[in-house]
Coordinates of C-alpha atoms and ligand atoms in Angstrom, one line a residue:
X1 CA 75.3 36.6 153.4
X2 CA 76.4 35.1 150.1
X3 CA 80.1 34.1 149.8
X4 CA 82.1 35.0 146.6
X5 CA 82.3 32.0 144.7
X6 CA 85.0 31.3 141.9
X7 CA 82.6 29.6 139.6
X8 CA 80.6 32.8 139.3
X9 CA 80.9 34.9 136.3
X10 CA 81.9 38.4 137.2
X11 CA 79.5 41.4 136.8
X12 CA 82.0 43.0 134.3
X13 CA 81.9 39.9 132.1
X14 CA 78.1 39.7 132.2
X15 CA 77.7 43.3 131.4
X16 CA 80.2 43.1 128.4
X17 CA 78.3 40.1 127.0
X18 CA 75.0 41.8 127.4
X19 CA 76.2 44.9 125.8
X20 CA 77.6 43.1 122.9
X21 CA 74.4 41.0 122.5
X22 CA 72.3 44.3 122.6
X23 CA 74.5 45.9 120.0
X24 CA 74.3 42.9 117.7
X25 CA 70.5 42.9 118.0
X26 CA 70.3 46.6 117.4
X27 CA 72.4 46.4 114.3
X28 CA 69.9 43.8 112.9
X29 CA 67.0 45.8 113.8
X30 CA 68.3 49.3 112.7
X31 CA 71.0 48.8 110.1
X32 CA 71.8 52.5 110.2
X33 CA 73.2 52.0 113.7
X34 CA 75.7 49.5 112.1
X35 CA 76.8 52.2 109.6
X36 CA 77.2 54.8 112.3
X37 CA 79.5 52.3 114.3
X38 CA 81.8 51.9 111.4
X39 CA 81.8 55.6 110.7
X40 CA 82.6 56.4 114.4
X41 CA 85.4 53.7 114.4
X42 CA 86.9 55.3 111.2
X43 CA 86.9 58.8 112.6
X44 CA 88.5 57.6 115.9
X45 CA 91.2 56.0 113.9
X46 CA 91.8 59.2 112.0
X47 CA 91.9 61.2 115.2
X48 CA 94.7 59.0 116.4
X49 CA 96.5 59.3 113.2
X50 CA 96.5 63.1 113.5
X51 CA 97.2 63.1 117.2
X52 CA 99.4 60.0 118.1
X53 CA 100.0 61.7 121.6
X54 CA 96.4 61.3 122.3
X55 CA 96.4 57.6 121.5
X56 CA 99.6 57.2 123.6
X57 CA 98.0 59.1 126.6
X58 CA 94.9 57.0 126.4
X59 CA 96.9 53.8 126.1
X60 CA 98.9 54.9 129.2
X61 CA 95.8 55.4 131.2
X62 CA 94.2 52.1 130.1
X63 CA 91.5 54.0 128.2
X64 CA 91.7 52.2 124.9
X65 CA 89.8 49.1 126.0
X66 CA 86.8 50.9 126.9
X67 CA 86.6 53.1 123.8
X68 CA 86.3 50.1 121.5
X69 CA 83.3 48.7 123.4
X70 CA 81.8 52.0 124.8
X71 CA 78.1 52.8 124.2
X72 CA 75.0 53.9 125.9
X73 CA 71.5 53.0 125.2
X74 CA 68.0 54.2 126.3
X75 CA 64.8 52.6 127.3
X76 CA 61.4 53.8 128.7
X77 CA 59.2 51.8 131.0
X78 CA 55.6 52.3 132.2
X79 CA 55.4 51.1 135.8
X80 CA 57.0 51.0 139.1
X81 CA 57.2 47.3 139.0
X82 CA 59.0 47.3 135.6
X83 CA 61.5 49.9 136.9
X84 CA 62.2 48.0 140.0
X85 CA 62.7 44.7 138.2
X86 CA 65.1 46.5 135.8
X87 CA 67.1 47.7 138.8
X88 CA 67.5 44.1 140.1
X89 CA 68.3 42.8 136.6
X90 CA 71.0 45.6 136.0
X91 CA 72.5 45.0 139.4
X92 CA 73.6 41.5 138.0
X93 CA 75.7 43.3 135.5
X94 CA 77.1 45.7 138.0
X95 CA 75.0 48.6 136.7
X96 CA 73.3 50.8 139.4
X97 CA 71.1 53.8 139.2
X98 CA 73.0 57.1 139.1
X99 CA 71.4 60.5 139.1
X100 CA 67.8 61.8 138.7
X101 CA 66.7 63.5 135.5
X102 CA 63.5 65.5 135.5
X103 CA 62.4 65.8 131.8
X104 CA 58.8 67.1 132.5
X105 CA 60.3 70.6 132.6
X106 CA 61.0 70.2 128.8
X107 CA 57.6 68.8 128.1
X108 CA 58.5 65.2 128.2
X109 CA 56.3 63.2 130.6
X110 CA 59.0 61.1 132.1
X111 CA 61.7 61.1 134.7
X112 CA 64.9 59.2 134.4
X113 CA 68.0 57.7 135.8
X114 CA 71.0 56.0 134.2
X115 CA 72.1 52.5 135.2
X116 CA 75.9 52.3 135.1
X117 CA 78.9 50.8 136.7
X118 CA 80.1 52.8 139.7
X119 CA 83.7 52.1 140.4
X120 CA 86.7 53.2 138.2
X121 CA 87.9 49.6 137.5
X122 CA 84.5 48.6 136.2
X123 CA 84.2 51.8 134.1
X124 CA 87.6 50.9 132.6
X125 CA 86.4 47.5 131.6
X126 CA 83.1 48.5 130.0
X127 CA 81.2 51.6 131.0
X128 CA 77.9 50.5 129.4
X129 CA 75.0 52.6 130.6
X130 CA 71.3 52.7 130.0
X131 CA 69.4 55.8 130.2
X132 CA 66.1 54.7 131.8
X133 CA 62.9 56.7 131.8
X134 CA 59.8 56.1 133.7
X135 CA 56.4 57.3 132.3
X136 CA 54.6 59.7 134.6
X137 CA 51.0 58.6 134.0
X138 CA 49.7 61.5 136.2
X139 CA 50.7 63.8 133.5
X140 CA 47.9 62.4 131.1
X141 CA 45.2 64.8 131.8
X142 CA 42.3 62.8 130.3
X143 CA 41.3 60.7 133.2
X144 CA 39.6 57.8 131.2
X145 CA 42.8 57.6 129.0
X146 CA 45.0 57.6 132.1
X147 CA 43.0 54.6 133.6
X148 CA 43.1 52.9 130.2
X149 CA 47.0 53.2 129.9
X150 CA 47.3 51.9 133.5
X151 CA 45.3 48.9 132.7
X152 CA 47.2 48.0 129.5
X153 CA 50.5 48.4 131.4
X154 CA 49.3 46.2 134.3
X155 CA 48.4 43.5 131.9
X156 CA 51.9 43.0 130.3
X157 CA 55.0 41.4 131.7
X158 CA 58.1 42.7 129.8
X159 CA 60.3 40.0 131.4
X160 CA 60.4 36.4 130.3
X161 CA 59.6 33.9 133.0
X162 CA 63.2 32.5 132.7
X163 CA 64.6 36.0 133.1
X164 CA 62.6 36.4 136.4
X165 CA 63.7 33.1 137.6
X166 CA 67.5 33.8 136.9
X167 CA 67.2 37.2 138.7
X168 CA 65.8 35.3 141.7
X169 CA 68.4 32.6 141.5
X170 CA 71.0 35.2 141.4
X171 CA 69.7 36.8 144.5
X172 CA 69.5 33.5 146.4
X173 CA 72.8 32.0 145.4
X174 CA 74.9 35.3 145.0
X175 CA 76.1 34.8 141.5
X176 CA 75.5 32.9 138.2
X177 CA 77.7 30.3 136.7
X178 CA 78.8 30.3 133.0
X179 CA 75.8 28.5 131.8
X180 CA 73.3 30.5 133.8
X181 CA 75.1 33.8 132.9
X182 CA 74.7 33.0 129.2
X183 CA 71.1 32.1 129.6
X184 CA 70.6 35.2 131.6
X185 CA 72.0 37.4 128.8
X186 CA 69.8 35.6 126.3
X187 CA 66.6 36.1 128.4
X188 CA 67.3 39.6 129.5
X189 CA 67.7 40.6 125.8
X190 CA 64.1 39.7 125.1
X191 CA 62.9 42.6 127.2
X192 CA 64.5 45.1 124.8
X193 CA 63.6 43.5 121.6
X194 CA 61.5 45.4 119.1
X195 CA 57.9 44.0 118.6
X196 CA 56.0 44.8 115.4
X197 CA 52.8 43.8 116.9
X198 CA 51.2 46.2 119.4
X199 CA 49.2 45.1 122.4
X200 CA 46.4 47.6 121.6
X201 CA 44.1 48.3 118.8
X202 CA 44.6 51.1 116.4
X203 CA 42.1 53.4 118.0
X204 CA 43.7 53.1 121.4
X205 CA 47.1 53.7 119.9
X206 CA 45.8 56.8 118.2
X207 CA 44.3 58.2 121.4
X208 CA 47.5 57.6 123.4
X209 CA 49.6 59.0 120.5
X210 CA 47.5 62.2 120.4
X211 CA 48.1 62.6 124.2
X212 CA 51.9 62.3 123.6
X213 CA 54.0 60.3 121.1
X214 CA 56.0 59.0 123.9
X215 CA 53.1 57.6 125.8
X216 CA 52.1 55.6 122.8
X217 CA 55.7 54.3 122.6
X218 CA 55.8 53.3 126.2
X219 CA 52.3 51.8 126.6
X220 CA 51.4 50.1 123.3
X221 CA 54.2 47.5 123.0
X222 CA 54.8 44.1 124.8
X223 CA 58.3 45.1 125.8
X224 CA 60.5 48.2 126.4
X225 CA 62.4 48.2 123.1
X226 CA 65.9 49.7 123.1
X227 CA 65.3 53.0 121.4
X228 CA 68.9 54.0 120.4
X229 CA 72.6 52.9 121.1
X230 CA 75.3 55.4 121.1
X231 CA 79.0 54.8 120.3
X232 CA 81.5 57.2 121.7
X233 CA 83.5 59.4 119.1
X234 CA 86.7 61.3 119.7
X235 CA 85.5 64.0 117.2
X236 CA 81.8 64.6 117.2
X237 CA 82.0 67.5 114.7
X238 CA 83.6 65.4 112.2
X239 CA 81.1 62.5 112.5
X240 CA 78.2 65.1 112.3
X241 CA 79.8 66.5 109.0
X242 CA 80.3 63.0 107.5
X243 CA 76.9 61.5 108.4
X244 CA 75.1 62.7 105.2
X245 CA 77.8 61.1 103.0
X246 CA 76.7 57.8 104.7
X247 CA 73.0 58.3 104.0
X248 CA 72.3 59.4 107.6
X249 CA 70.5 62.7 108.4
X250 CA 71.8 64.2 111.7
X251 CA 69.5 66.3 113.9
X252 CA 70.1 70.1 113.3
X253 CA 72.5 70.9 116.2
X254 CA 75.0 69.2 118.4
X255 CA 73.8 69.3 122.1
X256 CA 76.0 70.2 125.0
X257 CA 79.1 72.5 125.3
X258 CA 81.1 73.7 122.3
X259 CA 84.2 72.2 120.9
X260 CA 87.2 72.8 123.3
X261 CA 90.9 72.1 123.8
X262 CA 89.8 70.1 126.9
X263 CA 86.5 68.6 126.0
X264 CA 83.8 69.2 128.6
X265 CA 81.2 66.9 129.9
X266 CA 79.3 65.4 127.1
X267 CA 78.4 66.4 123.4
X268 CA 75.7 64.5 121.5
X269 CA 73.9 64.4 118.3
X270 CA 71.5 61.9 116.8
X271 CA 69.8 60.9 113.6
X272 CA 66.1 61.1 113.2
X273 CA 63.8 58.2 114.3
X274 CA 62.7 55.8 111.7
X275 CA 59.1 55.3 110.6
X276 CA 58.6 51.6 111.2
X277 CA 55.6 49.4 110.1
X278 CA 53.6 48.0 112.9
X279 CA 50.5 45.9 113.1
X280 CA 47.7 46.8 115.6
X281 CA 45.9 44.2 117.7
X282 CA 42.8 44.7 115.4
X283 CA 45.1 43.6 112.4
X284 CA 45.2 47.1 111.0
X285 CA 48.7 48.1 109.6
X286 CA 50.2 51.4 110.8
X287 CA 53.6 53.0 111.5
X288 CA 55.4 53.9 114.7
X289 CA 58.4 56.3 115.0
X290 CA 60.6 55.8 118.0
X291 CA 64.0 54.2 117.3
X292 CA 67.0 56.3 116.3
X293 CA 70.7 56.5 116.5
X294 CA 73.0 58.8 118.5
X295 CA 76.7 59.5 118.9
X296 CA 78.5 61.0 121.9
X297 CA 81.9 62.7 122.8
X298 CA 82.8 62.5 126.4
X299 CA 85.0 65.0 128.3
X300 CA 86.1 66.1 131.6
X301 CA 83.8 65.7 134.6
X302 CA 83.0 69.1 136.3
X303 CA 82.7 69.7 140.0
X304 CA 79.5 71.4 141.3
X305 CA 81.3 74.7 141.0
X306 CA 82.2 74.0 137.3
X307 CA 78.9 72.6 136.6
X308 CA 77.1 75.6 137.9
X309 CA 79.1 77.7 135.5
X310 CA 78.5 75.4 132.6
X311 CA 74.7 75.5 133.3
X312 CA 74.8 79.4 133.4
X313 CA 76.7 79.7 130.2
X314 CA 74.6 77.2 128.4
X315 CA 71.4 79.1 129.4
X316 CA 73.0 82.3 128.5
X317 CA 74.0 81.1 125.0
X318 CA 70.5 80.0 123.9
X319 CA 70.0 78.2 120.8
X320 CA 71.2 79.1 117.2
X321 CA 69.3 78.4 114.0
X322 CA 71.7 76.0 112.6
X323 CA 74.7 74.1 114.0
X324 CA 77.3 76.4 112.7
X325 CA 75.7 79.4 114.3
X326 CA 74.8 77.6 117.5
X327 CA 78.4 76.4 117.9
X328 CA 79.7 79.9 117.3
X329 CA 77.3 81.3 120.0
X330 CA 78.5 78.6 122.3
X331 CA 82.1 79.2 121.7
X332 CA 81.7 82.9 122.3
X333 CA 79.9 82.5 125.5
X334 CA 82.2 79.8 126.8
X335 CA 85.3 81.7 126.1
X336 CA 85.4 82.8 129.7
X337 CA 85.4 79.1 130.9
X338 CA 89.0 77.9 131.5
X339 CA 90.4 75.6 128.9
X340 CA 93.5 74.1 130.2
X341 CA 94.0 71.3 132.7
X342 CA 96.0 73.2 135.2
X343 CA 93.5 76.2 135.6
X344 CA 90.5 73.8 135.7
X345 CA 92.2 71.9 138.4
X346 CA 93.5 74.9 140.4
X347 CA 90.0 76.6 140.3
X348 CA 88.4 73.3 141.3
X349 CA 86.2 73.3 138.1
X350 CA 86.9 69.6 137.4
X351 CA 87.7 66.3 139.1
X352 CA 91.0 64.6 138.8
X353 CA 92.8 61.2 139.7
X354 CA 96.2 61.8 141.3
X355 CA 99.2 59.4 141.0
X356 CA 102.7 59.5 142.2
X357 CA 105.5 59.3 139.5
X358 CA 108.6 57.2 140.3
X359 CA 110.2 60.4 141.5
X360 CA 107.3 61.1 143.8
X361 CA 107.4 57.6 145.3
X362 CA 110.8 58.3 146.7
X363 CA 109.6 61.4 148.5
X364 CA 107.9 61.7 151.8
X365 CA 104.5 63.2 151.2
X366 CA 102.2 64.3 154.0
X367 CA 98.6 65.5 154.1
X368 CA 98.4 69.1 153.3
X369 CA 101.4 69.3 151.0
X370 CA 101.2 71.6 148.1
X371 CA 99.8 69.6 145.1
X372 CA 100.6 72.4 142.5
X373 CA 104.3 72.3 143.7
X374 CA 104.5 68.5 143.6
X375 CA 103.1 68.5 140.0
X376 CA 105.5 71.2 139.0
X377 CA 108.4 69.0 140.4
X378 CA 107.4 66.0 138.5
X379 CA 106.4 64.0 141.6
X380 CA 102.7 63.9 141.0
X381 CA 100.5 63.7 137.9
X382 CA 96.9 64.7 137.7
X383 CA 94.6 63.0 135.1
X384 CA 91.0 64.5 134.6
X385 CA 88.1 62.2 135.3
X386 CA 85.8 61.4 132.4
X387 CA 82.2 62.5 132.7
X388 CA 80.2 59.2 133.0
X389 CA 76.6 60.7 133.2
X390 CA 74.0 62.6 131.2
X391 CA 72.9 66.1 130.8
X392 CA 69.2 66.9 131.2
X393 CA 69.1 69.9 128.7
X394 CA 70.9 67.7 126.1
X395 CA 68.6 64.7 126.9
X396 CA 65.5 66.8 126.4
X397 CA 67.0 68.1 123.2
X398 CA 67.5 64.3 122.0
X399 CA 64.0 63.4 123.0
X400 CA 62.5 66.4 121.3
X401 CA 64.3 65.9 118.1
X402 CA 62.4 62.5 117.9
X403 CA 59.0 63.8 118.7
X404 CA 58.1 65.2 115.4
X405 CA 57.4 68.8 114.3
X406 CA 54.6 69.7 116.6
X407 CA 56.0 69.8 120.2
X408 CA 53.6 68.4 122.7
X409 CA 53.7 69.9 126.2
X410 CA 53.0 68.3 129.6
X411 CA 53.5 70.4 132.7
X412 CA 55.2 68.8 135.7
X413 CA 57.8 69.3 138.3
X414 CA 60.6 67.1 139.6
X415 CA 59.5 64.2 141.8
X416 CA 62.7 62.4 142.8
X417 CA 60.9 60.8 145.9
X418 CA 58.2 59.4 143.8
X419 CA 60.8 58.1 141.2
X420 CA 62.9 56.4 144.0
X421 CA 59.8 54.9 145.5
X422 CA 59.1 53.3 142.2
X423 CA 62.7 52.2 141.7
X424 CA 62.7 50.7 145.1
X425 CA 66.0 52.3 146.0
X426 CA 67.7 55.7 146.1
X427 CA 69.7 56.9 143.1
X428 CA 73.4 57.4 143.6
X429 CA 74.7 60.9 143.6
X430 CA 77.0 61.3 140.7
X431 CA 79.0 64.1 142.3
X432 CA 79.7 62.0 145.4
X433 CA 81.0 59.2 143.1
X434 CA 83.5 61.6 141.5
X435 CA 84.5 63.0 144.7
X436 CA 85.1 59.6 146.2
X437 CA 87.3 58.6 143.2
X438 CA 89.4 61.8 143.5
X439 CA 89.6 61.4 147.2
X440 CA 90.8 57.7 147.1
X441 CA 93.5 58.6 144.6
X442 CA 94.8 61.5 146.9
X443 CA 94.8 59.0 149.7
X444 CA 96.9 56.5 147.8
X445 CA 99.4 59.3 147.2
X446 CA 99.5 60.1 150.9
X447 CA 98.0 63.5 150.3
X448 CA 95.1 63.0 152.7
Ligands
LIG501 C1 66.3 59.1 126.1 C2 66.9 60.4 125.6 C3 68.2 60.9 126.3 C4 70.7 60.9 126.1 O1 71.7 60.4 125.5 O2 70.7 62.0 126.6 C5 69.4 60.2 126.0 C6 65.2 58.6 125.2 O3 64.9 59.1 124.1 O4 64.6 57.7 125.7 O5 69.5 59.1 125.6
LIG502 NI1 71.2 58.7 124.4

């Protein structure tokens, strides 16, 4: 068993350096991402100007630190070995696989998880997450092409030798010192860098591209380039409306729930993927379209009961032709969903963190005491938990908005077992994490 060692750099620090390095690299690679970052920062500032109480509340709950650094990204890998190596690499930064997302239902030949911090303290420091998808080669129906793709993938190593060594070193000694941690960030970043040169000739690229655009994206390059990074806004409707003024064309509709008094789960929108020049291995020039930008607005985490209702209402609302119409449909359908903190809590639709006030600390509280009464008396406060995960229907919408105008299909069914076998670990259940957070807070208050 490895002992903690005070010369080791903490997971939180390594994750923060890595997320910063990734953001700097992506700003250079995709300048529109930099524009989006400043637009989001500007709108967040305006939101605080209009609603100083929100800023004060976020400051009180130590939520401002994460807002400034918060982003998620997405990557796609081709093999089980790549996925399991990523798991080991992200573990060094305190990022672990949470949730299983089956995208094959939506015609996208991948299944996914999100690597993210698990515990409240780490999430507060920096909640950096990476939505990570694994190609499902078995969904390529042309046998010859499937074989070819497998061979191409088997021949590449998306990790530098130094990165592999540092991951092993970490496993042996139980941590990384400052110099090693810095080198680790530099080496790990290489896996996610964009490469203009493909590993395949133009004919192979075309054949894979024709099968599915995503397959070409995953198979034909020497690394697993980061395909977007997403800052968190406090007003997604405003950013969506302002994007064109900043030379950015947003996708038609905002995914997820409608605008609410108490923001729910996750709302997302993206800008279209760029057409970028590439050079095939036979020296022919071409283009590849994969990398884009996205913004998100995060809200309250729902319990299984609340989530079931969300999924039902979302399916009922369907999809409008344009964003305005779509948001109107959603707002109408979601009018039956509670929209105040107390009702969401009392009906057990959402997760909360409980804390005693000064007054509450002087009271004897026992398990089974009435939470509602304590809150009313000013002895207890309940703060909603933020949703830290993703939504499969929204993710499918984001994938599809970047797959061009002719949707390609691929039939499949969820295969969580197969995904976990490739990952070399089981994925954490996100609901269990929220439940544990709520339970621990109740325990601290003496409520259970
Ligand atoms: C991932 C798309 C999903 C999200 O925010 O839901 C996603 C991808 O395009 O690789 O990032
Ligand atoms: Ni995303």
